């Protein structure tokens, strides 16, 4: 490969120029399609995919022709394909081709999920963003970026490049909101529990209810209801609503669109409700794990939380492994650590690093912990141990279709499908 031929110091020096040139060439090859369509970029650590899906539905409900690209799927008006690439934001030529096809199909908006790694590799360059949306920022991809500050600055880069005529939609309840606000001279929309601020005027948010039946609140007297669960989804809905209001969409349209999104594959997806619940979720960061576990722990009908995870993919973010073990020990009654995307690392070492965090928790007493490297066996064990009223929560892969192994090998896998097969075997 090129990396092996060119000495590492020279390769690292040339890398930015290489990515910049490819970004320019991809945009040139497809005729700079973003100049002929309104592009909305959504960045943040958590919630990007759900926010993209909600925004797609709100814009569609308002009568616009919309395309969107996320870690879940690629949608262009009435057609869609699943994202099987194991990349949230695909390569430069893929993205520019997607924008080109969106323009050809008559779309007026494209909503893009924009990642820090994509920004680091200039996949966002030569895309004219009209709107940049920030969901939240917490530690993630720290090792790949060389520290939290560099990771944060990668997210900020989307806002630095936003034109003054653009719009920045910013989560005011996030500790980094001032950095994002100062990063751009574009018009700003702030959202948070207290309300949505647009052009100096504030739309009040009242009567917030977040329960196991869904999320309900009112904006300026208009009721918004969503069957989605958890405070994290409350913020995703707020981000989408703020975007809609910034595009002059009526609150009634926003309410109608939000109520129609009942759930996303692999995002707090209930594979089974009774006699015990089984949930599959993509959570693979400390904060997302805390949000998912916390949401389920607050559901009164669930007696016991049985957790299956190994959410620390090989070769990356080793720092978070003990932290995720600590969080699991805070919330879960039973923990089963299972293999998950080890790539070129020893999966036993990954799980050992996660389990080292169990003893750091003082908030909850775990009844049992196990390591079962075979993920199917781990899921089977969790289902066998569940009793009526319990909830089995399987995190880390969500709706992903592959298990990644040595030298990039891909083994077909779907947590939801495996759960279904194992449940049928019990009957």
mmCIF file of N, CA, C and O in Angstrom, residues 196-284:
data_model
loop_
_atom_site.group_PDB
_atom_site.id
_atom_site.type_symbol
_atom_site.label_atom_id
_atom_site.label_comp_id
_atom_site.label_asym_id
_atom_site.label_seq_id
_atom_site.Cartn_x
_atom_site.Cartn_y
_atom_site.Cartn_z
ATOM 1 N N UNK A 196 -36.626 27.535 22.346
ATOM 2 C CA UNK A 196 -35.905 27.682 21.082
ATOM 3 C C UNK A 196 -35.797 29.168 20.767
ATOM 4 O O UNK A 196 -36.806 29.875 20.722
ATOM 5 N N UNK A 197 -34.569 29.651 20.563
ATOM 6 C CA UNK A 197 -34.333 31.072 20.307
ATOM 7 C C UNK A 197 -34.004 31.288 18.832
ATOM 8 O O UNK A 197 -33.049 30.717 18.314
ATOM 9 N N UNK A 198 -34.809 32.106 18.175
ATOM 10 C CA UNK A 198 -34.611 32.418 16.760
ATOM 11 C C UNK A 198 -34.657 33.927 16.588
ATOM 12 O O UNK A 198 -35.646 34.566 16.954
ATOM 13 N N UNK A 199 -33.575 34.495 16.053
ATOM 14 C CA UNK A 199 -33.516 35.934 15.780
ATOM 15 C C UNK A 199 -33.903 36.768 16.998
ATOM 16 O O UNK A 199 -34.645 37.752 16.896
ATOM 17 N N UNK A 200 -33.435 36.347 18.159
ATOM 18 C CA UNK A 200 -33.676 37.121 19.370
ATOM 19 C C UNK A 200 -34.998 36.856 20.061
ATOM 20 O O UNK A 200 -35.208 37.295 21.195
ATOM 21 N N UNK A 201 -35.905 36.140 19.396
ATOM 22 C CA UNK A 201 -37.185 35.812 20.035
ATOM 23 C C UNK A 201 -37.166 34.366 20.510
ATOM 24 O O UNK A 201 -36.557 33.504 19.875
ATOM 25 N N UNK A 202 -37.840 34.118 21.633
ATOM 26 C CA UNK A 202 -37.787 32.804 22.265
ATOM 27 C C UNK A 202 -39.154 32.141 22.249
ATOM 28 O O UNK A 202 -40.149 32.747 22.651
ATOM 29 N N UNK A 203 -39.180 30.910 21.786
ATOM 30 C CA UNK A 203 -40.388 30.099 21.817
ATOM 31 C C UNK A 203 -40.293 29.188 23.026
ATOM 32 O O UNK A 203 -39.392 28.353 23.113
ATOM 33 N N UNK A 204 -41.217 29.360 23.958
ATOM 34 C CA UNK A 204 -41.141 28.637 25.227
ATOM 35 C C UNK A 204 -41.473 27.162 25.060
ATOM 36 O O UNK A 204 -42.354 26.796 24.276
ATOM 37 N N UNK A 205 -40.769 26.333 25.813
ATOM 38 C CA UNK A 205 -41.051 24.896 25.880
ATOM 39 C C UNK A 205 -41.607 24.592 27.262
ATOM 40 O O UNK A 205 -40.999 24.938 28.282
ATOM 41 N N UNK A 206 -42.765 23.973 27.289
ATOM 42 C CA UNK A 206 -43.425 23.715 28.578
ATOM 43 C C UNK A 206 -43.970 22.285 28.610
ATOM 44 O O UNK A 206 -44.038 21.600 27.593
ATOM 45 N N UNK A 207 -44.390 21.882 29.811
ATOM 46 C CA UNK A 207 -45.093 20.604 30.036
ATOM 47 C C UNK A 207 -44.313 19.416 29.469
ATOM 48 O O UNK A 207 -44.872 18.561 28.771
ATOM 49 N N UNK A 208 -43.026 19.352 29.781
ATOM 50 C CA UNK A 208 -42.183 18.259 29.287
ATOM 51 C C UNK A 208 -42.502 16.970 30.045
ATOM 52 O O UNK A 208 -42.475 16.933 31.275
ATOM 53 N N UNK A 209 -42.808 15.927 29.301
ATOM 54 C CA UNK A 209 -43.052 14.612 29.886
ATOM 55 C C UNK A 209 -42.249 13.577 29.101
ATOM 56 O O UNK A 209 -42.437 13.420 27.891
ATOM 57 N N UNK A 210 -41.334 12.890 29.794
ATOM 58 C CA UNK A 210 -40.516 11.844 29.178
ATOM 59 C C UNK A 210 -40.754 10.558 29.962
ATOM 60 O O UNK A 210 -40.339 10.438 31.114
ATOM 61 N N UNK A 211 -41.455 9.616 29.353
ATOM 62 C CA UNK A 211 -41.842 8.397 30.063
ATOM 63 C C UNK A 211 -41.678 7.184 29.155
ATOM 64 O O UNK A 211 -41.206 7.301 28.020
ATOM 65 N N UNK A 212 -42.116 6.028 29.671
ATOM 66 C CA UNK A 212 -42.034 4.818 28.854
ATOM 67 C C UNK A 212 -43.096 4.784 27.763
ATOM 68 O O UNK A 212 -43.134 3.859 26.955
ATOM 69 N N UNK A 213 -43.970 5.797 27.738
ATOM 70 C CA UNK A 213 -44.979 5.898 26.674
ATOM 71 C C UNK A 213 -44.537 6.831 25.555
ATOM 72 O O UNK A 213 -45.186 6.912 24.521
ATOM 73 N N UNK A 214 -43.459 7.568 25.774
ATOM 74 C CA UNK A 214 -42.969 8.468 24.753
ATOM 75 C C UNK A 214 -42.562 9.816 25.327
ATOM 76 O O UNK A 214 -42.362 9.966 26.532
ATOM 77 N N UNK A 215 -42.448 10.785 24.451
ATOM 78 C CA UNK A 215 -42.008 12.134 24.808
ATOM 79 C C UNK A 215 -43.093 13.119 24.403
ATOM 80 O O UNK A 215 -43.590 13.077 23.267
ATOM 81 N N UNK A 216 -43.448 14.012 25.303
ATOM 82 C CA UNK A 216 -44.469 15.011 24.997
ATOM 83 C C UNK A 216 -44.073 16.343 25.625
ATOM 84 O O UNK A 216 -43.605 16.399 26.760
ATOM 85 N N UNK A 217 -44.265 17.412 24.884
ATOM 86 C CA UNK A 217 -44.016 18.761 25.375
ATOM 87 C C UNK A 217 -44.726 19.736 24.447
ATOM 88 O O UNK A 217 -45.289 19.333 23.410
ATOM 89 N N UNK A 218 -44.709 20.995 24.806
ATOM 90 C CA UNK A 218 -45.345 21.990 23.933
ATOM 91 C C UNK A 218 -44.349 23.089 23.598
ATOM 92 O O UNK A 218 -43.502 23.454 24.411
ATOM 93 N N UNK A 219 -44.444 23.579 22.371
ATOM 94 C CA UNK A 219 -43.664 24.741 21.920
ATOM 95 C C UNK A 219 -44.653 25.835 21.566
ATOM 96 O O UNK A 219 -45.477 25.662 20.651
ATOM 97 N N UNK A 220 -44.581 26.918 22.311
ATOM 98 C CA UNK A 220 -45.508 28.036 22.053
ATOM 99 C C UNK A 220 -46.963 27.590 21.980
ATOM 100 O O UNK A 220 -47.738 28.060 21.144
ATOM 101 N N UNK A 221 -47.334 26.618 22.811
ATOM 102 C CA UNK A 221 -48.717 26.176 22.878
ATOM 103 C C UNK A 221 -49.062 25.023 21.965
ATOM 104 O O UNK A 221 -50.143 24.438 22.083
ATOM 105 N N UNK A 222 -48.158 24.670 21.030
ATOM 106 C CA UNK A 222 -48.402 23.534 20.134
ATOM 107 C C UNK A 222 -47.800 22.276 20.742
ATOM 108 O O UNK A 222 -46.613 22.234 21.069
ATOM 109 N N UNK A 223 -48.603 21.236 20.891
ATOM 110 C CA UNK A 223 -48.145 19.986 21.508
ATOM 111 C C UNK A 223 -47.344 19.148 20.518
ATOM 112 O O UNK A 223 -47.757 18.948 19.375
ATOM 113 N N UNK A 224 -46.194 18.688 20.971
ATOM 114 C CA UNK A 224 -45.355 17.780 20.196
ATOM 115 C C UNK A 224 -45.332 16.443 20.939
ATOM 116 O O UNK A 224 -44.965 16.384 22.114
ATOM 117 N N UNK A 225 -45.733 15.372 20.266
ATOM 118 C CA UNK A 225 -45.649 14.041 20.868
ATOM 119 C C UNK A 225 -44.820 13.137 19.979
ATOM 120 O O UNK A 225 -44.938 13.151 18.751
ATOM 121 N N UNK A 226 -43.975 12.332 20.624
ATOM 122 C CA UNK A 226 -43.175 11.343 19.907
ATOM 123 C C UNK A 226 -43.204 10.029 20.659
ATOM 124 O O UNK A 226 -43.077 10.009 21.883
ATOM 125 N N UNK A 227 -43.347 8.910 19.954
ATOM 126 C CA UNK A 227 -43.274 7.602 20.614
ATOM 127 C C UNK A 227 -41.846 7.186 20.960
ATOM 128 O O UNK A 227 -41.639 6.140 21.577
ATOM 129 N N UNK A 228 -40.846 7.988 20.554
ATOM 130 C CA UNK A 228 -39.466 7.673 20.906
ATOM 131 C C UNK A 228 -39.266 7.808 22.410
ATOM 132 O O UNK A 228 -40.014 8.512 23.089
ATOM 133 N N UNK A 229 -38.237 7.137 22.921
ATOM 134 C CA UNK A 229 -37.998 7.108 24.361
ATOM 135 C C UNK A 229 -36.704 7.831 24.729
ATOM 136 O O UNK A 229 -35.763 7.868 23.934
ATOM 137 N N UNK A 230 -36.667 8.389 25.930
ATOM 138 C CA UNK A 230 -35.426 8.894 26.492
ATOM 139 C C UNK A 230 -35.191 10.375 26.312
ATOM 140 O O UNK A 230 -35.601 10.988 25.324
ATOM 141 N N UNK A 231 -34.487 10.954 27.297
ATOM 142 C CA UNK A 231 -34.169 12.380 27.230
ATOM 143 C C UNK A 231 -33.294 12.703 26.025
ATOM 144 O O UNK A 231 -33.409 13.771 25.436
ATOM 145 N N UNK A 232 -32.408 11.771 25.654
ATOM 146 C CA UNK A 232 -31.548 12.016 24.493
ATOM 147 C C UNK A 232 -32.373 12.211 23.229
ATOM 148 O O UNK A 232 -32.039 13.035 22.372
ATOM 149 N N UNK A 233 -33.496 11.483 23.091
ATOM 150 C CA UNK A 233 -34.359 11.689 21.931
ATOM 151 C C UNK A 233 -35.162 12.986 22.032
ATOM 152 O O UNK A 233 -35.526 13.572 21.018
ATOM 153 N N UNK A 234 -35.432 13.425 23.249
ATOM 154 C CA UNK A 234 -36.054 14.741 23.437
ATOM 155 C C UNK A 234 -35.179 15.807 22.789
ATOM 156 O O UNK A 234 -35.675 16.683 22.063
ATOM 157 N N UNK A 235 -33.878 15.730 23.011
ATOM 158 C CA UNK A 235 -32.970 16.717 22.407
ATOM 159 C C UNK A 235 -32.867 16.542 20.888
ATOM 160 O O UNK A 235 -32.751 17.525 20.154
ATOM 161 N N UNK A 236 -32.920 15.293 20.414
ATOM 162 C CA UNK A 236 -32.912 15.084 18.962
ATOM 163 C C UNK A 236 -34.140 15.716 18.317
ATOM 164 O O UNK A 236 -34.058 16.319 17.228
ATOM 165 N N UNK A 237 -35.277 15.582 18.982
ATOM 166 C CA UNK A 237 -36.516 16.189 18.474
ATOM 167 C C UNK A 237 -36.409 17.709 18.489
ATOM 168 O O UNK A 237 -36.815 18.387 17.527
ATOM 169 N N UNK A 238 -35.849 18.263 19.561
ATOM 170 C CA UNK A 238 -35.669 19.719 19.636
ATOM 171 C C UNK A 238 -34.774 20.229 18.506
ATOM 172 O O UNK A 238 -35.056 21.272 17.902
ATOM 173 N N UNK A 239 -33.689 19.506 18.233
ATOM 174 C CA UNK A 239 -32.790 19.913 17.152
ATOM 175 C C UNK A 239 -33.525 19.937 15.819
ATOM 176 O O UNK A 239 -33.390 20.883 15.029
ATOM 177 N N UNK A 240 -34.323 18.894 15.566
ATOM 178 C CA UNK A 240 -35.080 18.819 14.309
ATOM 179 C C UNK A 240 -36.146 19.907 14.241
ATOM 180 O O UNK A 240 -36.366 20.522 13.193
ATOM 181 N N UNK A 241 -36.819 20.151 15.373
ATOM 182 C CA UNK A 241 -37.849 21.196 15.411
ATOM 183 C C UNK A 241 -37.228 22.565 15.181
ATOM 184 O O UNK A 241 -37.787 23.409 14.465
ATOM 185 N N UNK A 242 -36.042 22.804 15.769
ATOM 186 C CA UNK A 242 -35.357 24.081 15.586
ATOM 187 C C UNK A 242 -34.984 24.283 14.128
ATOM 188 O O UNK A 242 -35.123 25.389 13.582
ATOM 189 N N UNK A 243 -34.515 23.216 13.488
ATOM 190 C CA UNK A 243 -34.207 23.291 12.056
ATOM 191 C C UNK A 243 -35.455 23.626 11.255
ATOM 192 O O UNK A 243 -35.434 24.489 10.373
ATOM 193 N N UNK A 244 -36.554 22.942 11.571
ATOM 194 C CA UNK A 244 -37.807 23.197 10.861
ATOM 195 C C UNK A 244 -38.276 24.630 11.019
ATOM 196 O O UNK A 244 -38.681 25.284 10.041
ATOM 197 N N UNK A 245 -38.206 25.149 12.233
ATOM 198 C CA UNK A 245 -38.621 26.538 12.459
ATOM 199 C C UNK A 245 -37.704 27.509 11.719
ATOM 200 O O UNK A 245 -38.159 28.528 11.194
ATOM 201 N N UNK A 246 -36.417 27.177 11.668
ATOM 202 C CA UNK A 246 -35.482 28.020 10.920
ATOM 203 C C UNK A 246 -35.770 28.044 9.436
ATOM 204 O O UNK A 246 -35.427 29.018 8.746
ATOM 205 N N UNK A 247 -36.400 26.987 8.948
ATOM 206 C CA UNK A 247 -36.787 26.923 7.533
ATOM 207 C C UNK A 247 -38.250 27.343 7.346
ATOM 208 O O UNK A 247 -38.851 27.043 6.309
ATOM 209 N N UNK A 248 -38.813 28.000 8.357
ATOM 210 C CA UNK A 248 -40.166 28.601 8.294
ATOM 211 C C UNK A 248 -41.262 27.546 8.109
ATOM 212 O O UNK A 248 -42.255 27.780 7.408
ATOM 213 N N UNK A 249 -41.078 26.391 8.729
ATOM 214 C CA UNK A 249 -42.092 25.340 8.688
ATOM 215 C C UNK A 249 -42.992 25.493 9.908
ATOM 216 O O UNK A 249 -42.523 25.696 11.030
ATOM 217 N N UNK A 250 -44.286 25.386 9.696
ATOM 218 C CA UNK A 250 -45.255 25.589 10.769
ATOM 219 C C UNK A 250 -45.111 24.522 11.844
ATOM 220 O O UNK A 250 -44.800 23.352 11.557
ATOM 221 N N UNK A 251 -45.353 24.916 13.083
ATOM 222 C CA UNK A 251 -45.262 23.977 14.200
ATOM 223 C C UNK A 251 -46.200 22.781 14.028
ATOM 224 O O UNK A 251 -45.888 21.666 14.452
ATOM 225 N N UNK A 252 -47.359 23.006 13.426
ATOM 226 C CA UNK A 252 -48.311 21.912 13.196
ATOM 227 C C UNK A 252 -47.700 20.847 12.278
ATOM 228 O O UNK A 252 -47.894 19.643 12.486
ATOM 229 N N UNK A 253 -46.967 21.286 11.264
ATOM 230 C CA UNK A 253 -46.298 20.344 10.356
ATOM 231 C C UNK A 253 -45.194 19.592 11.096
ATOM 232 O O UNK A 253 -45.015 18.375 10.905
ATOM 233 N N UNK A 254 -44.442 20.324 11.913
ATOM 234 C CA UNK A 254 -43.371 19.695 12.691
ATOM 235 C C UNK A 254 -43.941 18.645 13.633
ATOM 236 O O UNK A 254 -43.437 17.518 13.722
ATOM 237 N N UNK A 255 -45.025 18.986 14.315
ATOM 238 C CA UNK A 255 -45.680 18.059 15.236
ATOM 239 C C UNK A 255 -46.140 16.798 14.516
ATOM 240 O O UNK A 255 -45.945 15.673 15.001
ATOM 241 N N UNK A 256 -46.754 16.975 13.358
ATOM 242 C CA UNK A 256 -47.258 15.835 12.596
ATOM 243 C C UNK A 256 -46.126 14.910 12.159
ATOM 244 O O UNK A 256 -46.232 13.681 12.246
ATOM 245 N N UNK A 257 -45.023 15.501 11.697
ATOM 246 C CA UNK A 257 -43.892 14.700 11.229
ATOM 247 C C UNK A 257 -43.244 13.933 12.373
ATOM 248 O O UNK A 257 -42.935 12.739 12.248
ATOM 249 N N UNK A 258 -43.043 14.603 13.502
ATOM 250 C CA UNK A 258 -42.384 13.970 14.651
ATOM 251 C C UNK A 258 -43.207 12.797 15.172
ATOM 252 O O UNK A 258 -42.672 11.732 15.509
ATOM 253 N N UNK A 259 -44.508 12.959 15.233
ATOM 254 C CA UNK A 259 -45.369 11.894 15.764
ATOM 255 C C UNK A 259 -45.351 10.650 14.892
ATOM 256 O O UNK A 259 -45.655 9.549 15.354
ATOM 257 N N UNK A 260 -44.983 10.806 13.626
ATOM 258 C CA UNK A 260 -44.974 9.679 12.702
ATOM 259 C C UNK A 260 -43.697 8.854 12.737
ATOM 260 O O UNK A 260 -43.621 7.794 12.112
ATOM 261 N N UNK A 261 -42.672 9.327 13.455
ATOM 262 C CA UNK A 261 -41.416 8.574 13.548
ATOM 263 C C UNK A 261 -41.475 7.724 14.814
ATOM 264 O O UNK A 261 -41.216 8.190 15.915
ATOM 265 N N UNK A 262 -41.852 6.471 14.651
ATOM 266 C CA UNK A 262 -42.084 5.604 15.810
ATOM 267 C C UNK A 262 -40.816 4.915 16.296
ATOM 268 O O UNK A 262 -40.783 4.370 17.400
ATOM 269 N N UNK A 263 -39.789 4.926 15.496
ATOM 270 C CA UNK A 263 -38.546 4.278 15.899
ATOM 271 C C UNK A 263 -37.655 4.046 14.699
ATOM 272 O O UNK A 263 -38.115 4.044 13.554
ATOM 273 N N UNK A 264 -36.363 3.868 14.959
ATOM 274 C CA UNK A 264 -35.391 3.624 13.902
ATOM 275 C C UNK A 264 -34.730 2.279 14.140
ATOM 276 O O UNK A 264 -34.500 1.886 15.291
ATOM 277 N N UNK A 265 -34.396 1.563 13.079
ATOM 278 C CA UNK A 265 -33.754 0.256 13.248
ATOM 279 C C UNK A 265 -32.477 0.367 14.075
ATOM 280 O O UNK A 265 -31.603 1.189 13.796
ATOM 281 N N UNK A 266 -32.400 -0.436 15.133
ATOM 282 C CA UNK A 266 -31.187 -0.478 15.934
ATOM 283 C C UNK A 266 -30.989 0.692 16.861
ATOM 284 O O UNK A 266 -29.937 0.814 17.489
ATOM 285 N N UNK A 267 -31.985 1.562 16.967
ATOM 286 C CA UNK A 267 -31.921 2.679 17.907
ATOM 287 C C UNK A 267 -33.044 2.496 18.927
ATOM 288 O O UNK A 267 -34.204 2.731 18.611
ATOM 289 N N UNK A 268 -32.692 2.033 20.120
ATOM 290 C CA UNK A 268 -33.678 1.713 21.156
ATOM 291 C C UNK A 268 -34.826 0.908 20.541
ATOM 292 O O UNK A 268 -36.004 1.190 20.734
ATOM 293 N N UNK A 269 -34.469 -0.113 19.783
ATOM 294 C CA UNK A 269 -35.460 -0.936 19.081
ATOM 295 C C UNK A 269 -35.890 -2.108 19.960
ATOM 296 O O UNK A 269 -35.069 -2.941 20.358
ATOM 297 N N UNK A 270 -37.184 -2.183 20.234
ATOM 298 C CA UNK A 270 -37.729 -3.279 21.015
ATOM 299 C C UNK A 270 -38.005 -4.457 20.081
ATOM 300 O O UNK A 270 -38.944 -4.429 19.291
ATOM 301 N N UNK A 271 -37.188 -5.487 20.183
ATOM 302 C CA UNK A 271 -37.370 -6.697 19.378
ATOM 303 C C UNK A 271 -38.495 -7.540 19.980
ATOM 304 O O UNK A 271 -39.185 -8.260 19.273
ATOM 305 N N UNK A 272 -38.664 -7.443 21.281
ATOM 306 C CA UNK A 272 -39.729 -8.156 21.997
ATOM 307 C C UNK A 272 -40.157 -7.312 23.193
ATOM 308 O O UNK A 272 -39.356 -6.615 23.794
ATOM 309 N N UNK A 273 -41.443 -7.361 23.514
ATOM 310 C CA UNK A 273 -41.983 -6.612 24.655
ATOM 311 C C UNK A 273 -42.336 -7.516 25.834
ATOM 312 O O UNK A 273 -42.141 -7.138 26.982
ATOM 313 N N UNK A 274 -42.896 -8.696 25.570
ATOM 314 C CA UNK A 274 -43.381 -9.603 26.620
ATOM 315 C C UNK A 274 -42.921 -11.034 26.334
ATOM 316 O O UNK A 274 -42.706 -11.395 25.171
ATOM 317 N N UNK A 275 -42.759 -11.869 27.359
ATOM 318 C CA UNK A 275 -42.943 -11.607 28.799
ATOM 319 C C UNK A 275 -41.818 -10.760 29.388
ATOM 320 O O UNK A 275 -41.962 -10.177 30.436
ATOM 321 N N UNK A 276 -40.669 -10.736 28.696
ATOM 322 C CA UNK A 276 -39.599 -9.808 29.057
ATOM 323 C C UNK A 276 -39.214 -9.038 27.800
ATOM 324 O O UNK A 276 -39.407 -9.517 26.672
ATOM 325 N N UNK A 277 -38.712 -7.854 27.980
ATOM 326 C CA UNK A 277 -38.375 -7.006 26.832
ATOM 327 C C UNK A 277 -36.957 -7.302 26.357
ATOM 328 O O UNK A 277 -36.073 -7.649 27.151
ATOM 329 N N UNK A 278 -36.756 -7.155 25.051
ATOM 330 C CA UNK A 278 -35.421 -7.255 24.463
ATOM 331 C C UNK A 278 -35.217 -6.021 23.598
ATOM 332 O O UNK A 278 -36.007 -5.741 22.686
ATOM 333 N N UNK A 279 -34.163 -5.268 23.902
ATOM 334 C CA UNK A 279 -33.886 -4.008 23.215
ATOM 335 C C UNK A 279 -32.514 -4.078 22.567
ATOM 336 O O UNK A 279 -31.541 -4.546 23.175
ATOM 337 N N UNK A 280 -32.433 -3.604 21.318
ATOM 338 C CA UNK A 280 -31.156 -3.497 20.614
ATOM 339 C C UNK A 280 -30.888 -2.015 20.359
ATOM 340 O O UNK A 280 -31.761 -1.295 19.868
ATOM 341 N N UNK A 281 -29.682 -1.569 20.706
ATOM 342 C CA UNK A 281 -29.347 -0.158 20.514
ATOM 343 C C UNK A 281 -27.896 -0.024 20.065
ATOM 344 O O UNK A 281 -27.035 -0.837 20.416
ATOM 345 N N UNK A 282 -27.643 1.038 19.313
ATOM 346 C CA UNK A 282 -26.328 1.278 18.717
ATOM 347 C C UNK A 282 -25.327 1.854 19.712
ATOM 348 O O UNK A 282 -24.146 2.005 19.388
ATOM 349 N N UNK A 283 -25.761 2.203 20.921
ATOM 350 C CA UNK A 283 -24.912 2.912 21.893
ATOM 351 C C UNK A 283 -23.513 2.294 21.961
ATOM 352 O O UNK A 283 -23.355 1.113 22.257
ATOM 353 N N UNK A 284 -22.502 3.119 21.699
ATOM 354 C CA UNK A 284 -21.123 2.617 21.721
ATOM 355 C C UNK A 284 -20.151 3.641 22.309
ATOM 356 O O UNK A 284 -18.938 3.524 22.133
#
